[in-house]
C-alpha cells in the first residue's frame, strides 16, 4: 500500500501480528523455544475478537465424549468441505491444548462440588462439550490469562499498530512487516519489524458488512496483506452469519451485541411474533442445528411474515439463571431497553465469522516462505463451508502450537535465532488508497449484494459497485498522481475493498448453496460439481487467479511455489482476471487434488 518509508525498525526472530487466543498462544510458545518474539497488535493486547467470545471453547472433555464424536459433528457442520485430516488434528489435540491453556492461568467454570469443568451445548453439537468461563465471558477470561502470561514472560509488544505489508528478501522469503504505530516517541508512525518468520493472527473481516459481531478493528488486514504478498486464500465465500444477534433496528450499523448460541444450548427457543417455534421440523436439532441452518430458518421466516427480525424466548430461565449463567448478555440486553427475564429478545443474523482465509497446511505455513497464519485469518480446512460453534478458539490454540513447533524445529530460514538484520526497504510505489468515508459505502454494498442472501444479480451488482470504487481511485492516481492521504482510516478502507472484491469474485464462481454461502438462484447443494475449494491469488500485476481443487481435500501448501505451479494452473483454461472481476473470463480451472498430511 501507499505509505511513508519506515522510520524505525525492530529486529526479531518471530513477529506475531495479532493478540487473540491464536496470536498470544503462538507468541508464548515461540518465546519459550528461545526465539526472540515480538507481538504487534492493532489496539490494546486484549482488544481483539477473542475477548468478545461468549459461548466457550469446544473439546471432548466430558464423560462419554470422544474426539471421534467431535470430529463427526464438525464434518457435518462443514457441509462436505472440511479437510478431515485437519479436523482430526483439531479434535485429538484439542483436549490437551485446553488443559495447557488452563495451565497458563485460564479459569473455567467448574462444579462447586466435584471441581469438574462445567460443559454446555451449542448448535451442531450432539454432546455437552463447550467449556465456559464467567458464565458467558469465556473470551474475556482466556484473553486475560494469555495477556498476563505474555507480560510475565517478558515478550516484547507493540500496541496500537496497524500492519501494512509483508517484507521479503531477494529470494522471496519473508523478512518482516511494515506497520504504522499510533503512538508517541521513537515508535510513532511507519516502522518495521524485521524477522524471518511472520505469524498472521489478525482475526476476521466482519467490518466488510454493515452489521457484525466483530469489533471495529476487524477490517481484514491480514487477508489483504497476504493477498498483496502473493499468498493463496481459500473459501472466502463462506462468511458465517450468526443467527442470534441482538436486533437494534433496521438501520443499525457497526458492532452488534451477540446473543450466544449457549443460550439456546441451555433451552431457549426461537419464535416469531405469534409465538410459533418455526425451527421445529426444519432439523432434528431444531434451534440447535448448525448455524447456517438456523440463520436460513430465521431469514425464511422473516420473508414469510414480512418481519425484519425474530425472537429468542428464554423467559423460563428466571432471573437467577440469567444473572449467574449469562450476566454479560443480560447486561447488554438491558442496556438496550430489553429485559430477557420478562421479555422476548429480538434477534436477526449478522456477519460473525470468516470460515475461509489465508490457506495453510497443518503446520500453519502459507504459500509464502516464512509466512504463517492461524486463527480466523487462516483457512486450515477445519471449518469447511460453515464453522461448528466454539471450534474457533480451539483452532486458534491447536494451530498456534503447531506453528510454534514448526518454527522451533526449523534450523535455517524462518525461526533462526537472532537472524542477521537486513535493511529496511524504502517505500515502494503503492496502489490507490481510498478515502476513509469509502468504508461505509463498501459495507452497504456488501450487505446488500453479498450478505446472508446472494444471487447472480446481487453479486454482479456488488462487483460492479466495488469495481467503480477502485477504478475511480486508480484513475485519480494515474492522471494526476493524487490518492487519499495515507492514514489508518484510508489503509483500512483500502484493505476492506481488496478483501470485498476477492470475496465477491469467488462467491460468483460458486453456483450452489452450501453451508453459509446461500445463493437464492442456486438453492441446492451440488456435490457433483462444487464439493471442492476455491483458491484465489493475486499475481504480480494484481490480477486475480481463481482455481479449484478437484475434491474437498486441500492440496499441499508448498511455500515459494507459484499458485498452481506444477499442477496445471498455467495450462490453457487457467483463470486470470483483475481482482473482483467476475465475468466469463474468470473461469474456474480444476487442478488435480493433492494432500499434505504432515
Coordinates of C-alpha atoms in Angstrom, one line a residue:
X1 CA 0.0 0.0 0.0
X2 CA 1.0 3.6 -0.4
X3 CA 2.7 4.6 2.8
X4 CA 5.8 6.6 4.0
X5 CA 9.1 4.8 4.3
X6 CA 9.7 3.1 7.6
X7 CA 11.4 5.4 10.0
X8 CA 12.4 2.9 12.7
X9 CA 12.9 -0.8 13.0
X10 CA 13.0 -3.7 15.5
X11 CA 14.8 -7.0 14.9
X12 CA 13.4 -10.3 16.0
X13 CA 13.2 -14.0 15.1
X14 CA 9.4 -14.1 15.0
X15 CA 6.8 -11.3 14.7
X16 CA 3.3 -12.3 15.6
X17 CA 0.6 -10.0 14.3
X18 CA -2.5 -10.1 16.5
X19 CA -3.2 -10.7 20.2
X20 CA -6.2 -13.0 20.3
X21 CA -6.0 -16.6 21.5
X22 CA -4.1 -17.7 18.4
X23 CA -1.5 -14.9 18.4
X24 CA -0.7 -14.9 22.1
X25 CA -0.5 -18.7 22.2
X26 CA 1.9 -18.6 19.2
X27 CA 4.0 -15.9 20.9
X28 CA 4.2 -17.7 24.2
X29 CA 5.3 -21.0 22.6
X30 CA 7.8 -19.3 20.3
X31 CA 9.3 -17.3 23.1
X32 CA 9.5 -20.5 25.3
X33 CA 11.6 -22.1 22.5
X34 CA 14.1 -19.4 22.7
X35 CA 13.0 -17.3 19.7
X36 CA 13.1 -13.5 20.2
X37 CA 9.4 -12.8 19.7
X38 CA 7.6 -9.5 19.1
X39 CA 3.8 -9.2 19.2
X40 CA 2.2 -6.5 17.1
X41 CA -1.4 -5.7 17.7
X42 CA -3.8 -3.1 16.3
X43 CA -5.2 -1.8 19.6
X44 CA -4.5 -3.0 23.1
X45 CA -3.4 -6.5 23.8
X46 CA -6.8 -7.5 25.0
X47 CA -8.9 -5.7 22.4
X48 CA -9.3 -8.3 19.6
X49 CA -12.1 -10.7 18.8
X50 CA -11.2 -13.3 21.4
X51 CA -12.4 -11.2 24.3
X52 CA -15.9 -11.0 22.7
X53 CA -16.3 -14.8 22.5
X54 CA -19.2 -15.6 24.8
X55 CA -20.1 -19.3 24.4
X56 CA -16.9 -21.1 25.1
X57 CA -14.3 -23.5 23.7
X58 CA -15.3 -26.9 22.3
X59 CA -13.3 -30.0 23.2
X60 CA -14.0 -33.6 24.1
X61 CA -13.5 -33.2 27.8
X62 CA -16.7 -34.8 29.2
X63 CA -17.5 -38.3 30.3
X64 CA -18.5 -40.4 27.3
X65 CA -17.4 -37.8 24.8
X66 CA -14.6 -38.7 22.3
X67 CA -12.6 -36.8 19.7
X68 CA -14.3 -39.1 17.1
X69 CA -17.7 -37.7 18.1
X70 CA -16.4 -34.2 18.0
X71 CA -15.0 -34.9 14.5
X72 CA -18.3 -36.2 13.3
X73 CA -20.2 -33.1 14.4
X74 CA -17.5 -30.8 12.8
X75 CA -17.7 -32.6 9.5
X76 CA -21.5 -32.4 9.4
X77 CA -21.4 -28.7 10.2
X78 CA -18.8 -28.1 7.5
X79 CA -21.2 -29.2 4.8
X80 CA -18.9 -31.6 3.0
X81 CA -15.9 -29.2 2.7
X82 CA -13.8 -29.9 5.8
X83 CA -10.4 -31.4 5.4
X84 CA -10.8 -34.5 7.6
X85 CA -7.0 -34.7 8.4
X86 CA -7.1 -31.1 9.7
X87 CA -10.2 -31.8 11.7
X88 CA -8.7 -34.9 13.2
X89 CA -5.7 -32.9 14.3
X90 CA -8.0 -30.3 15.9
X91 CA -10.2 -32.7 17.9
X92 CA -7.4 -35.1 19.0
X93 CA -5.0 -32.4 20.1
X94 CA -7.8 -30.1 21.4
X95 CA -8.3 -31.5 24.9
X96 CA -4.7 -31.3 25.9
X97 CA -4.4 -27.8 24.4
X98 CA -7.3 -26.7 26.6
X99 CA -5.5 -28.2 29.6
X100 CA -2.3 -26.3 28.7
X101 CA -4.5 -23.1 28.5
X102 CA -5.7 -23.8 32.0
X103 CA -2.0 -24.3 33.0
X104 CA -1.4 -20.8 31.6
X105 CA -3.9 -19.4 34.1
X106 CA -7.3 -19.6 32.4
X107 CA -10.1 -20.3 34.9
X108 CA -13.1 -22.1 33.5
X109 CA -16.4 -22.5 35.3
X110 CA -16.4 -25.7 37.5
X111 CA -18.9 -27.7 39.5
X112 CA -18.7 -26.5 43.1
X113 CA -18.9 -30.0 44.5
X114 CA -16.7 -32.0 42.2
X115 CA -14.4 -29.4 40.7
X116 CA -15.0 -30.7 37.2
X117 CA -15.3 -28.3 34.3
X118 CA -18.9 -27.4 33.5
X119 CA -19.9 -28.1 29.9
X120 CA -22.8 -26.9 27.8
X121 CA -24.1 -27.5 24.3
X122 CA -24.3 -25.3 21.3
X123 CA -25.6 -25.7 17.8
X124 CA -24.4 -28.7 15.8
X125 CA -23.0 -30.5 18.9
X126 CA -24.7 -33.7 20.0
X127 CA -23.0 -33.6 23.4
X128 CA -22.2 -31.1 26.1
X129 CA -18.6 -30.2 25.2
X130 CA -18.4 -26.4 25.5
X131 CA -16.2 -25.2 28.4
X132 CA -17.1 -21.7 29.5
X133 CA -15.9 -19.1 31.9
X134 CA -17.6 -16.3 33.8
X135 CA -20.9 -17.7 32.6
X136 CA -20.8 -16.1 29.2
X137 CA -17.4 -14.3 29.3
X138 CA -15.1 -17.1 28.1
X139 CA -13.2 -15.0 25.6
X140 CA -12.5 -12.3 28.2
X141 CA -11.1 -14.8 30.6
X142 CA -8.9 -16.5 28.0
X143 CA -7.7 -13.1 26.9
X144 CA -6.9 -12.1 30.5
X145 CA -4.9 -15.2 31.2
X146 CA -2.9 -15.1 28.0
X147 CA -2.2 -11.4 28.2
X148 CA -0.9 -11.9 31.8
X149 CA 1.2 -14.8 30.7
X150 CA 2.8 -12.8 27.8
X151 CA 3.6 -10.0 30.1
X152 CA 5.1 -12.3 32.7
X153 CA 7.2 -14.0 30.0
X154 CA 8.6 -10.6 29.0
X155 CA 7.5 -10.9 25.4
X156 CA 8.0 -7.6 23.6
X157 CA 4.8 -6.0 22.4
X158 CA 3.9 -3.1 20.1
X159 CA 0.3 -2.0 20.7
X160 CA -1.9 0.4 18.6
X161 CA -0.1 -0.7 15.5
X162 CA -1.7 -1.4 12.1
X163 CA 0.3 -3.9 10.0
X164 CA 0.7 -2.6 6.4
X165 CA 2.7 -5.0 4.2
X166 CA 4.9 -8.1 4.2
X167 CA 8.6 -7.5 3.6
X168 CA 10.5 -10.1 1.5
X169 CA 14.2 -10.7 0.9
X170 CA 15.8 -11.2 -2.6
X171 CA 14.8 -14.9 -2.6
X172 CA 11.1 -14.0 -2.0
X173 CA 11.2 -15.2 1.6
X174 CA 9.5 -13.4 4.5
X175 CA 11.7 -10.7 6.0
X176 CA 9.2 -9.0 8.4
X177 CA 6.4 -6.5 8.2
X178 CA 5.9 -2.8 7.9
X179 CA 3.5 -1.2 10.3
X180 CA 2.1 2.1 11.5
X181 CA 2.1 2.8 15.2
X182 CA -0.4 5.3 16.6
X183 CA 1.8 6.4 19.5
X184 CA 4.5 8.8 20.5
X185 CA 8.2 8.9 20.6
X186 CA 10.6 6.5 18.8
X187 CA 7.9 4.1 17.7
X188 CA 5.5 6.5 16.1
X189 CA 4.4 6.5 12.5
X190 CA 5.5 3.9 10.0
X191 CA 8.2 1.5 11.0
X192 CA 9.2 -2.1 10.5
X193 CA 9.8 -5.4 12.4
X194 CA 12.4 -7.4 10.7
X195 CA 12.1 -11.1 11.2
X196 CA 12.4 -14.3 9.1
X197 CA 9.1 -15.6 10.4
X198 CA 5.8 -13.8 10.5
X199 CA 2.7 -15.2 12.1
X200 CA -0.6 -13.7 11.0
X201 CA -3.2 -13.9 13.7
X202 CA -5.1 -10.7 12.8
X203 CA -8.6 -12.1 13.3
X204 CA -11.6 -11.7 10.9
X205 CA -13.0 -9.3 8.4
X206 CA -16.5 -8.8 9.8
X207 CA -16.3 -5.0 9.2
X208 CA -16.8 -5.8 5.5
X209 CA -20.5 -5.7 6.3
X210 CA -22.7 -3.0 7.9
X211 CA -23.8 -5.1 10.9
X212 CA -21.4 -7.5 12.5
X213 CA -20.5 -9.0 15.9
X214 CA -16.8 -8.2 15.1
X215 CA -15.0 -5.3 16.8
X216 CA -14.1 -2.2 14.7
X217 CA -10.5 -3.4 14.3
X218 CA -11.7 -6.5 12.2
X219 CA -11.0 -5.0 8.8
X220 CA -9.4 -8.0 7.0
X221 CA -5.9 -6.6 7.3
X222 CA -4.2 -10.0 7.5
X223 CA -6.0 -11.4 4.4
X224 CA -5.3 -8.2 2.5
X225 CA -1.6 -8.3 3.4
X226 CA -1.4 -11.9 2.4
X227 CA -3.0 -11.2 -0.9
X228 CA -0.6 -8.4 -1.7
X229 CA 2.3 -10.7 -0.8
X230 CA 1.1 -13.3 -3.3
X231 CA -0.2 -15.8 -0.8
X232 CA -3.2 -18.1 -1.6
X233 CA -6.5 -17.6 0.1
X234 CA -9.3 -20.1 0.1
X235 CA -13.0 -20.4 1.0
X236 CA -13.6 -16.6 1.3
X237 CA -17.2 -17.0 0.2
X238 CA -18.1 -18.8 3.4
X239 CA -18.8 -16.0 5.8
X240 CA -20.8 -17.2 8.8
X241 CA -23.7 -15.0 9.8
X242 CA -24.6 -15.7 13.5
X243 CA -28.3 -16.4 13.7
X244 CA -29.0 -14.7 17.0
X245 CA -27.6 -11.1 17.2
X246 CA -29.5 -8.6 19.2
X247 CA -31.7 -6.7 16.7
X248 CA -31.2 -2.9 17.2
X249 CA -33.3 -1.7 14.3
X250 CA -33.2 -1.9 10.5
X251 CA -30.6 0.8 10.2
X252 CA -28.2 -0.4 12.9
X253 CA -24.5 -0.5 11.8
X254 CA -21.2 -1.4 13.3
X255 CA -20.6 -4.0 16.0
X256 CA -23.8 -5.5 17.3
X257 CA -24.3 -7.4 20.6
X258 CA -24.2 -11.2 20.3
X259 CA -26.7 -13.4 22.0
X260 CA -24.6 -16.6 22.4
X261 CA -25.7 -19.9 21.0
X262 CA -25.2 -21.2 24.5
X263 CA -28.5 -19.5 25.4
X264 CA -30.2 -21.9 23.1
X265 CA -27.9 -24.7 24.4
X266 CA -29.4 -24.1 27.8
X267 CA -33.0 -24.3 26.5
X268 CA -34.0 -21.0 24.9
X269 CA -36.0 -21.3 21.7
X270 CA -36.8 -19.2 18.6
X271 CA -40.3 -17.9 17.9
X272 CA -41.9 -15.5 15.5
X273 CA -44.1 -12.6 16.6
X274 CA -47.1 -15.0 17.0
X275 CA -45.0 -17.3 19.3
X276 CA -44.6 -20.1 16.8
X277 CA -41.4 -22.2 17.1
X278 CA -40.5 -22.2 13.5
X279 CA -37.3 -24.3 13.7
X280 CA -39.3 -27.4 14.7
X281 CA -39.4 -29.7 11.7
X282 CA -36.6 -28.0 9.9
X283 CA -33.8 -30.0 11.5
X284 CA -33.5 -32.8 14.1
X285 CA -31.8 -30.4 16.5
X286 CA -34.3 -27.6 15.9
X287 CA -32.8 -24.4 17.4
X288 CA -29.5 -26.3 18.0
X289 CA -29.0 -27.1 14.3
X290 CA -25.7 -25.8 12.7
X291 CA -25.6 -22.1 12.4
X292 CA -26.1 -21.9 8.7
X293 CA -29.4 -23.8 9.0
X294 CA -30.7 -21.7 11.9
X295 CA -29.7 -18.5 10.1
X296 CA -31.5 -19.6 7.0
X297 CA -34.5 -20.7 9.0
X298 CA -34.7 -17.2 10.6
X299 CA -34.4 -15.5 7.2
X300 CA -37.1 -17.7 5.6
X301 CA -39.5 -16.9 8.5
X302 CA -38.7 -13.2 8.2
X303 CA -39.6 -13.3 4.5
X304 CA -42.7 -15.3 5.1
X305 CA -44.0 -13.0 7.7
X306 CA -42.6 -9.7 6.4
X307 CA -40.8 -9.1 9.6
X308 CA -37.3 -7.7 10.0
X309 CA -36.4 -9.9 13.0
X310 CA -37.5 -12.9 15.0
X311 CA -37.4 -13.5 18.8
X312 CA -35.5 -15.7 21.3
X313 CA -37.6 -16.8 24.3
X314 CA -35.6 -17.5 27.4
X315 CA -38.1 -16.1 30.0
X316 CA -38.4 -19.5 31.6
X317 CA -34.7 -19.3 32.7
X318 CA -35.7 -17.0 35.5
X319 CA -33.7 -14.1 37.0
X320 CA -31.2 -16.2 38.9
X321 CA -30.1 -18.2 35.9
X322 CA -29.8 -15.1 33.7
X323 CA -27.7 -13.3 36.4
X324 CA -25.3 -16.2 37.0
X325 CA -25.1 -18.0 33.7
X326 CA -25.4 -15.1 31.2
X327 CA -24.6 -11.9 33.0
X328 CA -22.9 -10.3 30.0
X329 CA -25.8 -10.9 27.7
X330 CA -28.3 -9.8 30.3
X331 CA -26.4 -6.5 30.8
X332 CA -26.2 -5.9 27.0
X333 CA -29.9 -6.5 26.6
X334 CA -30.9 -4.3 29.5
X335 CA -28.6 -1.5 28.2
X336 CA -30.8 -1.5 25.0
X337 CA -34.0 -1.5 27.0
X338 CA -34.8 -5.2 26.8
X339 CA -35.2 -7.4 29.9
X340 CA -34.8 -11.1 28.8
X341 CA -36.1 -12.2 32.2
X342 CA -39.5 -11.0 31.3
X343 CA -39.4 -10.2 27.6
X344 CA -38.6 -11.8 24.3
X345 CA -35.2 -10.9 22.8
X346 CA -35.4 -9.5 19.2
X347 CA -32.7 -11.2 17.1
X348 CA -31.6 -11.4 13.5
X349 CA -28.5 -12.7 11.7
X350 CA -25.3 -10.6 11.4
X351 CA -21.8 -11.2 10.0
X352 CA -19.9 -13.2 12.5
X353 CA -17.0 -15.4 11.4
X354 CA -14.9 -16.0 8.2
X355 CA -14.6 -19.7 7.7
X356 CA -12.1 -19.0 4.9
X357 CA -8.9 -17.0 4.9
X358 CA -5.2 -17.4 4.1
X359 CA -4.6 -21.0 3.1
X360 CA -2.3 -23.0 5.3
X361 CA -1.1 -26.6 5.8
X362 CA -1.2 -28.5 9.1
X363 CA 1.8 -26.6 10.4
X364 CA 0.2 -23.2 9.7
X365 CA 2.5 -22.5 6.7
X366 CA 1.2 -20.4 3.9
X367 CA 2.4 -20.4 0.3
X368 CA 4.9 -17.6 1.0
X369 CA 8.0 -19.0 2.7
X370 CA 8.3 -17.8 6.3
X371 CA 4.7 -16.6 6.5
X372 CA 2.3 -18.4 8.8
X373 CA -1.3 -17.9 9.7
X374 CA -3.6 -19.1 12.5
X375 CA -7.0 -18.3 13.9
X376 CA -9.8 -16.6 12.0
X377 CA -7.4 -15.1 9.4
X378 CA -6.3 -18.6 8.3
X379 CA -8.0 -21.3 6.3
X380 CA -6.7 -24.6 7.7
X381 CA -9.5 -26.7 6.2
X382 CA -11.1 -27.3 9.6
X383 CA -14.3 -25.3 9.2
X384 CA -15.3 -26.2 5.6
X385 CA -18.3 -24.3 4.5
X386 CA -19.6 -23.5 8.0
X387 CA -17.8 -23.4 11.3
X388 CA -19.1 -25.6 14.1
X389 CA -19.9 -23.5 17.2
X390 CA -17.0 -22.9 19.6
X391 CA -14.4 -24.6 17.3
X392 CA -12.8 -21.2 16.6
X393 CA -11.0 -20.7 20.0
X394 CA -9.8 -24.4 19.8
X395 CA -8.5 -23.9 16.3
X396 CA -6.5 -20.9 17.4
X397 CA -5.0 -22.9 20.3
X398 CA -4.1 -26.0 18.4
X399 CA -2.7 -24.5 15.2
X400 CA -0.8 -21.7 17.1
X401 CA 1.0 -24.5 18.9
X402 CA 1.7 -26.3 15.7
X403 CA 3.2 -23.1 14.2
X404 CA 5.4 -22.6 17.2
X405 CA 6.6 -26.2 16.9
X406 CA 7.4 -25.8 13.2
X407 CA 9.4 -22.6 13.8
X408 CA 11.2 -24.1 16.8
X409 CA 12.2 -27.1 14.6
X410 CA 13.4 -25.0 11.6
X411 CA 17.2 -24.8 11.7
X412 CA 17.5 -22.4 8.8
X413 CA 15.4 -19.5 7.4
X414 CA 12.2 -18.9 9.3
X415 CA 12.8 -19.3 13.0
X416 CA 16.6 -19.0 13.1
X417 CA 17.5 -17.5 16.4
X418 CA 18.9 -13.9 16.2
X419 CA 18.8 -13.8 12.4
X420 CA 21.1 -11.1 11.0
X421 CA 19.1 -7.9 10.4
X422 CA 18.5 -6.8 6.9
X423 CA 18.0 -3.3 5.6
X424 CA 14.6 -1.5 6.0
X425 CA 13.2 -1.0 2.5
X426 CA 12.3 2.4 1.1
X427 CA 8.6 2.9 0.4
X428 CA 7.7 1.3 -2.9
X429 CA 5.1 2.9 -5.2
X430 CA 1.7 1.7 -4.0
X431 CA -1.7 1.5 -5.5
X432 CA -4.5 3.9 -4.9
X433 CA -5.8 4.5 -1.4
X434 CA -9.5 5.0 -0.7
X435 CA -10.8 7.9 1.4
X436 CA -11.9 6.9 4.8
X437 CA -15.6 7.5 4.0
X438 CA -15.4 4.7 1.4
X439 CA -15.6 2.2 4.3
X440 CA -19.3 2.8 4.8
X441 CA -20.1 2.6 1.1
X442 CA -18.2 -0.8 0.9
X443 CA -20.2 -2.1 3.9
X444 CA -23.5 -1.1 2.4
X445 CA -22.5 -2.6 -1.0
X446 CA -21.5 -5.9 0.6
X447 CA -24.5 -6.1 2.9
X448 CA -26.9 -5.6 0.0
X449 CA -25.2 -7.8 -2.5
X450 CA -23.1 -10.4 -0.7
X451 CA -24.8 -10.8 2.7
X452 CA -26.9 -13.7 4.0
X453 CA -28.9 -14.0 0.8
X454 CA -27.0 -13.9 -2.5
X455 CA -27.9 -14.2 -6.2
X456 CA -26.4 -13.8 -9.6
X457 CA -27.9 -10.3 -9.8
X458 CA -26.9 -9.2 -6.3
X459 CA -23.3 -10.4 -6.6
X460 CA -23.0 -8.8 -10.1
X461 CA -24.2 -5.5 -8.7
X462 CA -21.8 -5.7 -5.8
X463 CA -18.9 -6.5 -8.1
X464 CA -19.7 -3.5 -10.3
X465 CA -20.1 -1.1 -7.4
X466 CA -16.8 -2.3 -5.9
X467 CA -15.0 -2.0 -9.2
X468 CA -16.3 1.5 -9.5
X469 CA -14.7 2.5 -6.2
X470 CA -11.4 1.0 -7.3
X471 CA -11.5 2.4 -10.8
X472 CA -12.3 5.9 -9.6
X473 CA -9.4 5.9 -7.1
X474 CA -7.0 4.4 -9.6
X475 CA -7.9 7.0 -12.3
X476 CA -7.2 9.8 -9.9
X477 CA -3.8 8.3 -9.1
X478 CA -2.8 7.7 -12.8
X479 CA -4.0 11.1 -14.1
X480 CA -2.6 13.5 -11.5
X481 CA -0.8 11.3 -9.0
X482 CA -3.3 12.0 -6.3
X483 CA -4.5 9.5 -3.8
X484 CA -6.1 9.6 -0.4
X485 CA -3.9 10.8 2.4
X486 CA -2.1 7.8 4.0
X487 CA -3.6 7.2 7.4
X488 CA -5.1 4.3 9.4
X489 CA -8.6 5.0 8.1
X490 CA -7.6 5.1 4.5
X491 CA -5.5 1.9 4.8
X492 CA -8.4 0.1 6.5
X493 CA -10.8 1.2 3.7
X494 CA -8.3 0.0 1.1
X495 CA -8.0 -3.4 2.8
X496 CA -11.7 -3.7 3.1
X497 CA -12.1 -3.0 -0.7
X498 CA -9.5 -5.6 -1.7
X499 CA -11.0 -8.3 0.6
X500 CA -14.5 -7.5 -0.6
X501 CA -13.6 -7.7 -4.3
X502 CA -12.0 -11.1 -3.9
X503 CA -14.9 -12.4 -1.7
X504 CA -17.4 -11.3 -4.3
X505 CA -15.4 -12.9 -7.1
X506 CA -15.3 -16.3 -5.5
X507 CA -18.9 -16.1 -4.4
X508 CA -19.9 -15.5 -8.0
X509 CA -18.0 -18.6 -9.0
X510 CA -19.7 -20.9 -6.5
X511 CA -23.0 -21.5 -8.2
X512 CA -24.7 -23.5 -5.5
X513 CA -25.9 -23.2 -1.9
X514 CA -23.6 -24.8 0.7
X515 CA -23.1 -24.0 4.3
X516 CA -23.1 -20.3 4.9
X517 CA -23.0 -19.5 1.2
X518 CA -26.7 -19.1 0.3
X519 CA -27.5 -18.5 -3.4
X520 CA -31.2 -17.8 -3.9
X521 CA -30.9 -18.6 -7.6
X522 CA -28.9 -21.8 -6.9
X523 CA -30.8 -23.1 -3.8
X524 CA -29.5 -26.7 -3.9
X525 CA -26.2 -28.2 -2.7
X526 CA -24.3 -29.6 -5.7
X527 CA -21.7 -32.2 -4.6
X528 CA -21.0 -33.4 -8.1
X529 CA -19.7 -30.0 -9.3
X530 CA -18.9 -28.0 -6.2
X531 CA -17.7 -30.3 -3.4
X532 CA -14.3 -28.5 -3.8
X533 CA -12.4 -25.4 -2.6
X534 CA -12.0 -22.2 -4.5
X535 CA -8.4 -20.9 -4.1
X536 CA -7.5 -17.3 -5.1
X537 CA -4.2 -15.5 -5.5
X538 CA -3.1 -12.1 -6.8
X539 CA -0.4 -12.2 -9.4
X540 CA 2.5 -9.7 -9.9
X541 CA 0.2 -7.4 -11.8
X542 CA -2.6 -7.5 -9.2
X543 CA -4.6 -9.9 -11.4
X544 CA -6.7 -12.4 -9.6
X545 CA -6.4 -16.1 -10.4
X546 CA -9.1 -18.4 -9.1
X547 CA -8.6 -22.2 -9.3
X548 CA -10.5 -25.0 -7.6
X549 CA -9.4 -28.3 -6.1
X550 CA -10.9 -31.5 -7.5
X551 CA -12.1 -32.7 -4.2
X552 CA -12.9 -31.4 -0.7
X553 CA -9.3 -32.2 0.4
X554 CA -6.8 -29.4 0.4
X555 CA -3.8 -29.7 -2.0
X556 CA -0.4 -29.3 -0.3
X557 CA 0.9 -25.9 0.7
X558 CA 4.4 -25.5 -0.9
X559 CA 5.9 -22.3 0.3
X560 CA 7.6 -20.5 -2.5
X561 CA 5.8 -22.3 -5.3
X562 CA 3.7 -20.0 -7.5
X563 CA -0.1 -20.7 -7.2
X564 CA -0.8 -23.9 -9.0
X565 CA 2.8 -24.3 -10.3
X566 CA 3.3 -27.9 -11.4
X567 CA -0.4 -28.7 -11.1
X568 CA -1.6 -27.3 -14.3
X569 CA -2.7 -23.8 -13.3
X570 CA -0.7 -22.3 -16.1
X571 CA -2.1 -24.6 -18.8
X572 CA -4.8 -23.3 -21.1
X573 CA -8.0 -22.5 -19.3
X574 CA -6.5 -21.4 -16.0
X575 CA -8.4 -18.4 -14.7
X576 CA -6.9 -14.9 -14.9
X577 CA -8.7 -11.7 -14.2
X578 CA -8.4 -8.5 -12.1
X579 CA -9.4 -8.7 -8.5
X580 CA -13.2 -8.5 -8.2
X581 CA -13.8 -9.3 -11.9
X582 CA -16.4 -12.0 -12.1
X583 CA -17.4 -12.1 -15.8
X584 CA -16.9 -15.1 -18.0
X585 CA -13.2 -14.6 -18.2
X586 CA -12.8 -15.7 -14.6
X587 CA -13.4 -19.3 -15.4
X588 CA -12.5 -21.9 -12.8
X589 CA -9.7 -24.3 -13.6
X590 CA -9.7 -27.7 -11.8
X591 CA -6.3 -28.9 -10.7
X592 CA -5.6 -32.5 -9.5
X593 CA -6.1 -33.0 -5.8
X594 CA -3.1 -33.4 -3.5
X595 CA -2.7 -33.6 0.3
X596 CA -0.3 -32.6 3.0
X597 CA -0.7 -34.9 5.9
X598 CA 2.3 -33.7 7.8

